[in-house]
Short mmCIF file of C-alpha atoms in Angstrom, two decimals:
data_model
loop_
_atom_site.label_atom_id
_atom_site.label_comp_id
_atom_site.label_asym_id
_atom_site.label_seq_id
_atom_site.Cartn_x
_atom_site.Cartn_y
_atom_site.Cartn_z
CA MET W 1423 -118.01 121.98 55.77
CA ARG W 1424 -117.58 120.10 52.36
CA LYS W 1425 -116.96 123.06 50.38
CA ILE W 1426 -114.65 123.98 52.87
CA VAL W 1427 -112.69 120.31 52.11
CA LEU W 1428 -113.28 120.94 48.63
CA ALA W 1429 -111.62 124.05 48.31
CA THR W 1430 -108.62 123.06 50.27
CA LEU W 1431 -107.80 119.62 48.09
CA LEU W 1432 -108.79 121.51 44.97
CA LEU W 1433 -106.08 124.13 46.51
CA SER W 1434 -103.62 121.28 47.58
CA ILE W 1435 -104.06 119.64 44.02
CA GLY W 1436 -103.22 123.12 42.36
CA GLN W 1437 -100.22 123.37 44.38
CA THR W 1438 -98.81 119.88 43.63
CA THR W 1439 -99.18 120.18 40.26
CA TRP W 1440 -97.24 123.68 40.05
CA GLY W 1441 -94.74 122.26 42.11
CA GLN W 1442 -94.13 119.02 39.78
CA VAL W 1443 -94.11 121.54 36.80
CA ASN W 1444 -91.42 123.81 38.64
CA ASP W 1445 -89.39 120.57 39.57
CA GLY W 1446 -89.76 119.28 35.83
CA LEU W 1447 -88.65 122.70 34.53
CA ILE W 1448 -86.01 122.85 37.01
CA GLU W 1449 -84.49 119.13 35.95
CA LEU W 1450 -84.85 120.13 32.40
CA GLY W 1451 -82.93 123.13 32.73
CA LYS W 1452 -79.85 121.48 34.59
CA SER W 1453 -79.92 118.52 32.16
CA TYR W 1454 -79.65 121.04 29.13
CA ARG W 1455 -76.91 123.00 31.23
CA GLN W 1456 -74.81 119.92 31.43
CA PHE W 1457 -75.38 118.04 28.04
CA MET W 1458 -76.17 120.84 25.62
CA PHE W 1459 -72.66 121.02 24.10
CA ARG W 1460 -70.02 117.96 23.52
CA ASN W 1461 -71.08 116.25 26.41
CA ASN W 1462 -73.63 113.39 25.37
CA PRO W 1463 -76.15 112.25 28.34
CA PRO W 1464 -76.06 108.41 29.44
CA GLU W 1465 -79.05 106.60 28.22
CA ASN W 1466 -80.48 106.66 31.75
CA VAL W 1467 -80.87 110.33 31.62
CA LEU W 1468 -82.75 110.51 28.65
CA GLY W 1469 -85.24 107.53 30.07
CA SER W 1470 -85.32 109.72 32.85
CA LEU W 1471 -87.25 112.52 30.98
CA ASP W 1472 -89.93 110.01 29.53
CA LYS W 1473 -91.44 110.37 32.90
CA TYR W 1474 -92.90 113.79 31.68
CA ASP W 1475 -94.67 112.26 28.90
CA ASN W 1476 -98.91 113.01 29.12
CA THR W 1477 -97.94 115.82 31.51
CA GLU W 1478 -98.11 119.78 30.95
CA ILE W 1479 -94.74 119.96 30.13
CA ALA W 1480 -94.42 116.91 27.90
CA PHE W 1481 -93.45 118.63 24.70
CA VAL W 1482 -90.65 120.91 26.53
CA ALA W 1483 -89.38 117.56 28.02
CA ASP W 1484 -89.44 115.96 24.48
CA PHE W 1485 -87.85 119.11 23.03
CA ILE W 1486 -84.92 119.32 25.57
CA GLN W 1487 -84.59 115.27 25.04
CA GLU W 1488 -83.83 116.08 21.44
CA THR W 1489 -81.69 119.19 22.03
CA ILE W 1490 -79.30 117.16 24.17
CA ARG W 1491 -79.04 113.46 22.09
CA PRO W 1492 -76.28 113.14 20.15
CA SER W 1493 -76.89 113.06 16.22
CA ASN W 1494 -80.72 114.25 17.09
CA ASN W 1495 -83.12 114.80 14.69
CA ILE W 1496 -83.81 118.36 15.56
CA LEU W 1497 -84.60 119.61 12.41
CA SER W 1498 -87.61 117.07 12.01
CA ASP W 1499 -90.81 119.08 11.21
CA LYS W 1500 -91.97 117.91 14.78
CA PHE W 1501 -89.59 120.58 15.88
CA LEU W 1502 -89.34 123.04 13.28
CA THR W 1503 -93.04 123.55 13.83
CA ARG W 1504 -93.80 126.55 15.92
CA PRO W 1505 -94.75 125.00 19.49
CA ALA W 1506 -98.18 126.81 21.40
CA ASP W 1507 -97.16 130.13 23.34
CA LYS W 1508 -97.52 128.12 26.38
CA ASP W 1509 -94.87 125.48 25.29
CA LEU W 1510 -92.44 128.63 23.96
CA LYS W 1511 -92.68 130.30 27.36
CA GLN W 1512 -91.62 127.22 29.40
CA ILE W 1513 -88.50 126.73 27.10
CA TYR W 1514 -87.77 129.83 27.61
CA ILE W 1515 -87.94 129.37 31.33
CA VAL W 1516 -85.78 126.13 30.70
CA ARG W 1517 -83.18 127.99 29.29
CA GLN W 1518 -83.09 130.82 31.92
CA ILE W 1519 -82.70 128.26 34.30
CA ASN W 1520 -79.72 126.97 32.32
CA LEU W 1521 -77.97 130.45 32.63
CA ASN W 1522 -79.04 130.86 36.38
CA VAL W 1523 -77.23 127.75 37.21
CA ARG W 1524 -73.98 128.93 35.79
CA LYS W 1525 -73.80 131.77 37.98
CA GLU W 1526 -71.43 131.72 41.02
CA ASN W 1527 -74.34 133.02 42.73
CA PRO W 1528 -77.69 131.96 41.16
CA VAL W 1529 -81.19 133.04 42.51
CA ASP W 1530 -83.32 130.15 44.05
CA ASN W 1531 -84.85 128.34 40.54
CA ASN W 1532 -88.54 128.41 42.09
CA GLN W 1533 -88.29 132.09 42.77
CA LEU W 1534 -86.72 132.61 39.15
CA ILE W 1535 -89.45 130.57 37.89
CA GLU W 1536 -91.93 132.75 39.68
CA THR W 1537 -90.68 136.12 38.13
CA LEU W 1538 -90.24 134.94 34.78
CA ASN W 1539 -94.44 133.60 34.78
CA LYS W 1540 -95.19 137.06 35.71
CA LYS W 1541 -93.02 138.74 33.37
CA ASP W 1542 -94.54 140.04 30.04
CA ILE W 1543 -92.27 138.47 27.41
CA THR W 1544 -93.09 139.20 23.78
CA THR W 1545 -94.03 136.84 21.35
CA GLN W 1546 -90.92 137.61 19.10
CA GLU W 1547 -88.38 136.87 21.89
CA LEU W 1548 -90.17 133.60 22.85
CA VAL W 1549 -90.04 132.39 19.14
CA ASP W 1550 -86.42 133.69 18.64
CA ASN W 1551 -85.30 131.89 21.99
CA TYR W 1552 -86.92 128.68 20.34
CA TYR W 1553 -85.26 128.80 17.01
CA SER W 1554 -82.19 129.61 18.61
CA MET W 1555 -82.15 126.48 20.58
CA VAL W 1556 -83.16 124.65 17.73
CA PHE W 1557 -80.13 125.58 15.46
CA ALA W 1558 -77.83 125.41 18.15
CA ALA W 1559 -78.67 121.85 19.10
CA TYR W 1560 -78.16 120.89 15.19
CA GLY W 1561 -74.61 122.75 15.34
CA ASN W 1562 -73.64 121.17 19.12
CA LYS W 1563 -74.70 117.74 18.06
CA VAL W 1564 -74.98 116.86 14.55
CA ASP W 1565 -71.26 116.21 12.91
CA PRO W 1566 -70.50 116.13 9.94
CA TYR W 1567 -72.54 119.51 9.06
CA ASP W 1568 -74.52 118.94 6.03
CA LEU W 1569 -77.74 120.76 4.88
CA THR W 1570 -77.38 120.14 1.20
CA ALA W 1571 -80.65 118.35 0.79
CA THR W 1572 -82.70 120.21 3.24
CA ASP W 1573 -85.12 122.74 2.27
CA PHE W 1574 -86.82 124.80 4.77
CA GLN W 1575 -90.33 125.67 3.41
CA LEU W 1576 -90.99 128.38 5.93
CA ASN W 1577 -95.03 127.78 4.86
CA ASN W 1578 -95.04 124.50 6.54
CA TYR W 1579 -94.01 125.25 10.10
CA GLY W 1580 -96.95 127.17 11.46
CA LEU W 1581 -95.24 130.71 12.03
CA LYS W 1582 -97.59 133.00 12.57
CA ASP W 1583 -96.50 136.02 10.03
CA ASP W 1584 -93.45 137.63 8.24
CA THR W 1585 -91.70 138.51 11.59
CA GLU W 1586 -91.75 134.82 12.48
CA LYS W 1587 -90.52 133.52 9.30
CA GLY W 1588 -87.65 136.45 9.52
CA ILE W 1589 -87.07 134.95 12.85
CA PHE W 1590 -86.40 131.36 11.82
CA PHE W 1591 -84.60 132.28 8.70
CA LEU W 1592 -82.21 134.65 10.49
CA GLU W 1593 -81.24 132.16 13.48
CA SER W 1594 -80.53 129.41 11.12
CA MET W 1595 -78.53 131.97 9.02
CA ARG W 1596 -76.78 132.69 12.33
CA LEU W 1597 -75.64 129.04 12.76
CA ASN W 1598 -74.63 128.93 9.13
CA GLY W 1599 -72.52 132.25 9.59
CA LEU W 1600 -70.61 130.89 12.89
CA LEU W 1601 -69.55 127.97 10.57
CA ILE W 1602 -67.30 129.72 8.44
CA PHE W 1603 -66.38 132.92 11.15
CA GLY W 1604 -62.95 131.35 12.14
CA TYR W 1605 -61.90 130.15 8.00
CA MET W 1606 -62.91 134.02 7.23
CA ASN W 1607 -61.84 136.04 10.60
CA ILE W 1608 -59.40 134.23 12.70
CA VAL W 1609 -56.65 132.04 10.29
CA LYS W 1610 -54.41 134.19 8.47
CA PRO W 1611 -54.69 134.38 5.64
CA PRO W 1612 -58.31 133.35 5.31
CA ASN W 1613 -58.92 129.69 4.25
CA TYR W 1614 -61.38 130.49 1.62
CA SER W 1615 -61.86 126.90 0.22
CA LYS W 1616 -62.79 125.62 3.84
CA ALA W 1617 -65.46 128.17 4.26
CA LEU W 1618 -66.99 127.78 0.65
CA GLY W 1619 -66.88 123.99 1.29
CA PHE W 1620 -69.80 124.63 4.18
CA ILE W 1621 -71.23 127.59 2.14
CA ASN W 1622 -72.01 125.00 -0.57
CA LYS W 1623 -73.69 122.91 2.21
CA TYR W 1624 -76.09 125.16 3.31
CA PRO W 1625 -80.01 124.85 3.03
CA LYS W 1626 -82.38 125.85 0.72
CA TYR W 1627 -85.33 128.22 1.69
CA ASN W 1628 -88.47 127.72 -0.15
CA GLY W 1629 -86.70 126.18 -2.86
CA SER W 1630 -84.02 128.71 -3.57
CA PRO W 1631 -80.61 129.19 -2.39
CA TYR W 1632 -79.90 130.78 1.10
CA TYR W 1633 -79.27 134.07 -0.21
CA GLN W 1634 -82.31 134.78 -2.67
CA PHE W 1635 -84.16 134.99 1.01
CA ILE W 1636 -84.70 138.56 1.11
CA ASP W 1637 -88.36 139.28 3.28
CA LEU W 1638 -86.91 140.65 5.83
CA ASN W 1639 -89.11 143.74 6.01
CA PHE W 1640 -90.57 143.26 9.17
CA PRO W 1641 -91.09 145.61 11.73
CA ASP W 1642 -87.97 145.85 14.17
CA PHE W 1643 -88.22 145.21 17.68
CA LYS W 1644 -85.99 145.34 20.82
CA ILE W 1645 -84.99 142.13 22.11
CA ASN W 1646 -82.28 140.77 25.02
CA ILE W 1647 -79.35 139.11 22.81
CA GLU W 1648 -77.06 136.98 24.48
CA SER W 1649 -77.56 137.14 27.92
CA GLU W 1650 -77.22 141.17 27.91
CA SER W 1651 -79.23 143.00 30.11
CA LYS W 1652 -79.99 145.99 27.60
CA GLN W 1653 -81.96 145.63 24.92
CA GLN W 1654 -81.14 146.27 21.40
CA SER W 1655 -82.22 146.34 17.74
CA TYR W 1656 -83.26 142.81 16.79
CA LYS W 1657 -82.39 143.62 12.82
CA GLU W 1658 -78.89 145.67 13.85
CA TYR W 1659 -78.12 142.51 15.26
CA TYR W 1660 -79.14 139.57 13.28
CA ILE W 1661 -78.99 141.66 9.71
CA ASP W 1662 -75.57 143.07 10.24
CA LYS W 1663 -74.50 139.00 11.12
CA TYR W 1664 -76.48 137.91 7.70
CA TYR W 1665 -74.79 140.69 5.72
CA GLU W 1666 -71.19 139.18 6.96
CA THR W 1667 -71.97 135.81 6.32
CA LEU W 1668 -72.83 137.31 2.61
CA LEU W 1669 -69.76 139.24 2.20
CA SER W 1670 -67.68 136.43 3.21
CA HIS W 1671 -69.50 134.37 0.89
CA LEU W 1672 -68.48 137.09 -1.76
CA ASP W 1673 -64.69 136.96 -0.76
CA CYS W 1674 -64.87 133.29 -1.58
CA LEU W 1675 -66.35 133.41 -5.06
CA ARG W 1676 -63.86 135.92 -5.90
CA ASP W 1677 -61.03 133.65 -4.43
CA ALA W 1678 -62.20 130.61 -6.41
CA GLY W 1679 -62.71 133.09 -9.55
CA GLU W 1680 -66.56 132.11 -9.92
CA LYS W 1681 -67.76 135.61 -11.82
CA ASP W 1682 -71.09 134.60 -12.98
CA LYS W 1683 -71.88 132.87 -9.47
CA ILE W 1684 -70.50 136.30 -7.67
CA TYR W 1685 -73.19 138.24 -10.04
CA ASP W 1686 -75.49 135.95 -8.78
CA LEU W 1687 -74.94 136.67 -5.21
CA VAL W 1688 -74.50 140.70 -5.38
CA LEU W 1689 -77.67 141.18 -7.95
CA GLY W 1690 -80.01 137.95 -5.87
CA SER W 1691 -79.82 138.55 -2.37
CA LEU W 1692 -79.73 141.61 0.32
CA LEU W 1693 -76.78 143.03 -0.89
CA LYS W 1694 -78.44 145.11 -3.48
CA GLU W 1695 -81.26 145.95 -1.06
CA GLU W 1696 -80.86 149.52 -0.25
CA ILE W 1697 -83.16 149.36 2.92
CA TYR W 1698 -81.31 147.02 4.81
CA TYR W 1699 -77.91 148.72 4.58
CA LYS W 1700 -78.69 150.79 7.97
CA TYR W 1701 -78.35 147.73 10.02
CA SER W 1702 -74.90 146.62 8.44
CA LYS W 1703 -71.78 147.80 10.39
CA ARG W 1704 -69.98 147.89 6.70
CA GLU W 1705 -72.91 149.67 4.72
CA LYS W 1706 -70.01 151.77 2.84
CA ASP W 1707 -68.57 148.69 1.64
CA ILE W 1708 -71.60 147.28 0.76
CA LYS W 1709 -72.61 150.71 -1.49
CA LYS W 1710 -69.27 150.44 -3.40
CA LEU W 1711 -69.91 146.82 -4.20
CA LEU W 1712 -73.44 147.71 -5.63
CA THR W 1713 -72.00 150.50 -7.52
CA LYS W 1714 -69.49 148.20 -9.30
CA TYR W 1715 -71.44 145.12 -10.06
CA LYS W 1716 -74.62 147.09 -11.19
CA ARG W 1717 -72.65 148.28 -14.23
#
């Protein structure tokens, strides 16, 4: 009889714990959905998330608090450092809840959590999801953008291999590229000086200018990007975006008449690395550039 009572008690405790975790993830997903962009949370909302301290989702709650906080400190080592796999999975679930509650006909969030807990999600996708949220939080909440004094030392963040370092770099450069996209592609004519002003505030990586980071020769993989149901090549998407940033930078330097800096950019960046050209939609343009500046 005692064994039956003990087993029943343990089962009850387990169900309560899982229920509390689910409730917490749902609350965090809804808070993220409401305050991730321009809306800033009132102090009582931020304070209400403190109840998750010393729980199974403590880091997740701390992370979401920081992503929605105005003028956040999301680029501190605490959040740049790769979380444990368990935390990565829970943060992924929080983001999926955020996407779910936006839908006209969302599924039950508890059902969504159960499905995602059973789903085999690759480490690459979990890491990409995390750093996507990190850099989005900086872009959404910190104004003005200025990473002039920032030097991302990729060996210091617990990233496990070149793939994870490449993901970190490409996600950060996705934000950097978005900052200048409108000035280069929407306004007519392009506002080169404004775009170059942002480029001059880009961070360094391992002590060097952003464009000198060329260590992207990790194995390609398939991933769902931007909530699309169909998986696609990670490199084909992100390296193409990165090439667009490099080419925009080149156009800005041409407009400014910076000949020496043009050579530094073309001959010191991925623009000279032919093995990556196949990932760019502008492969022919890049090949012509290399021919011109190699002379």
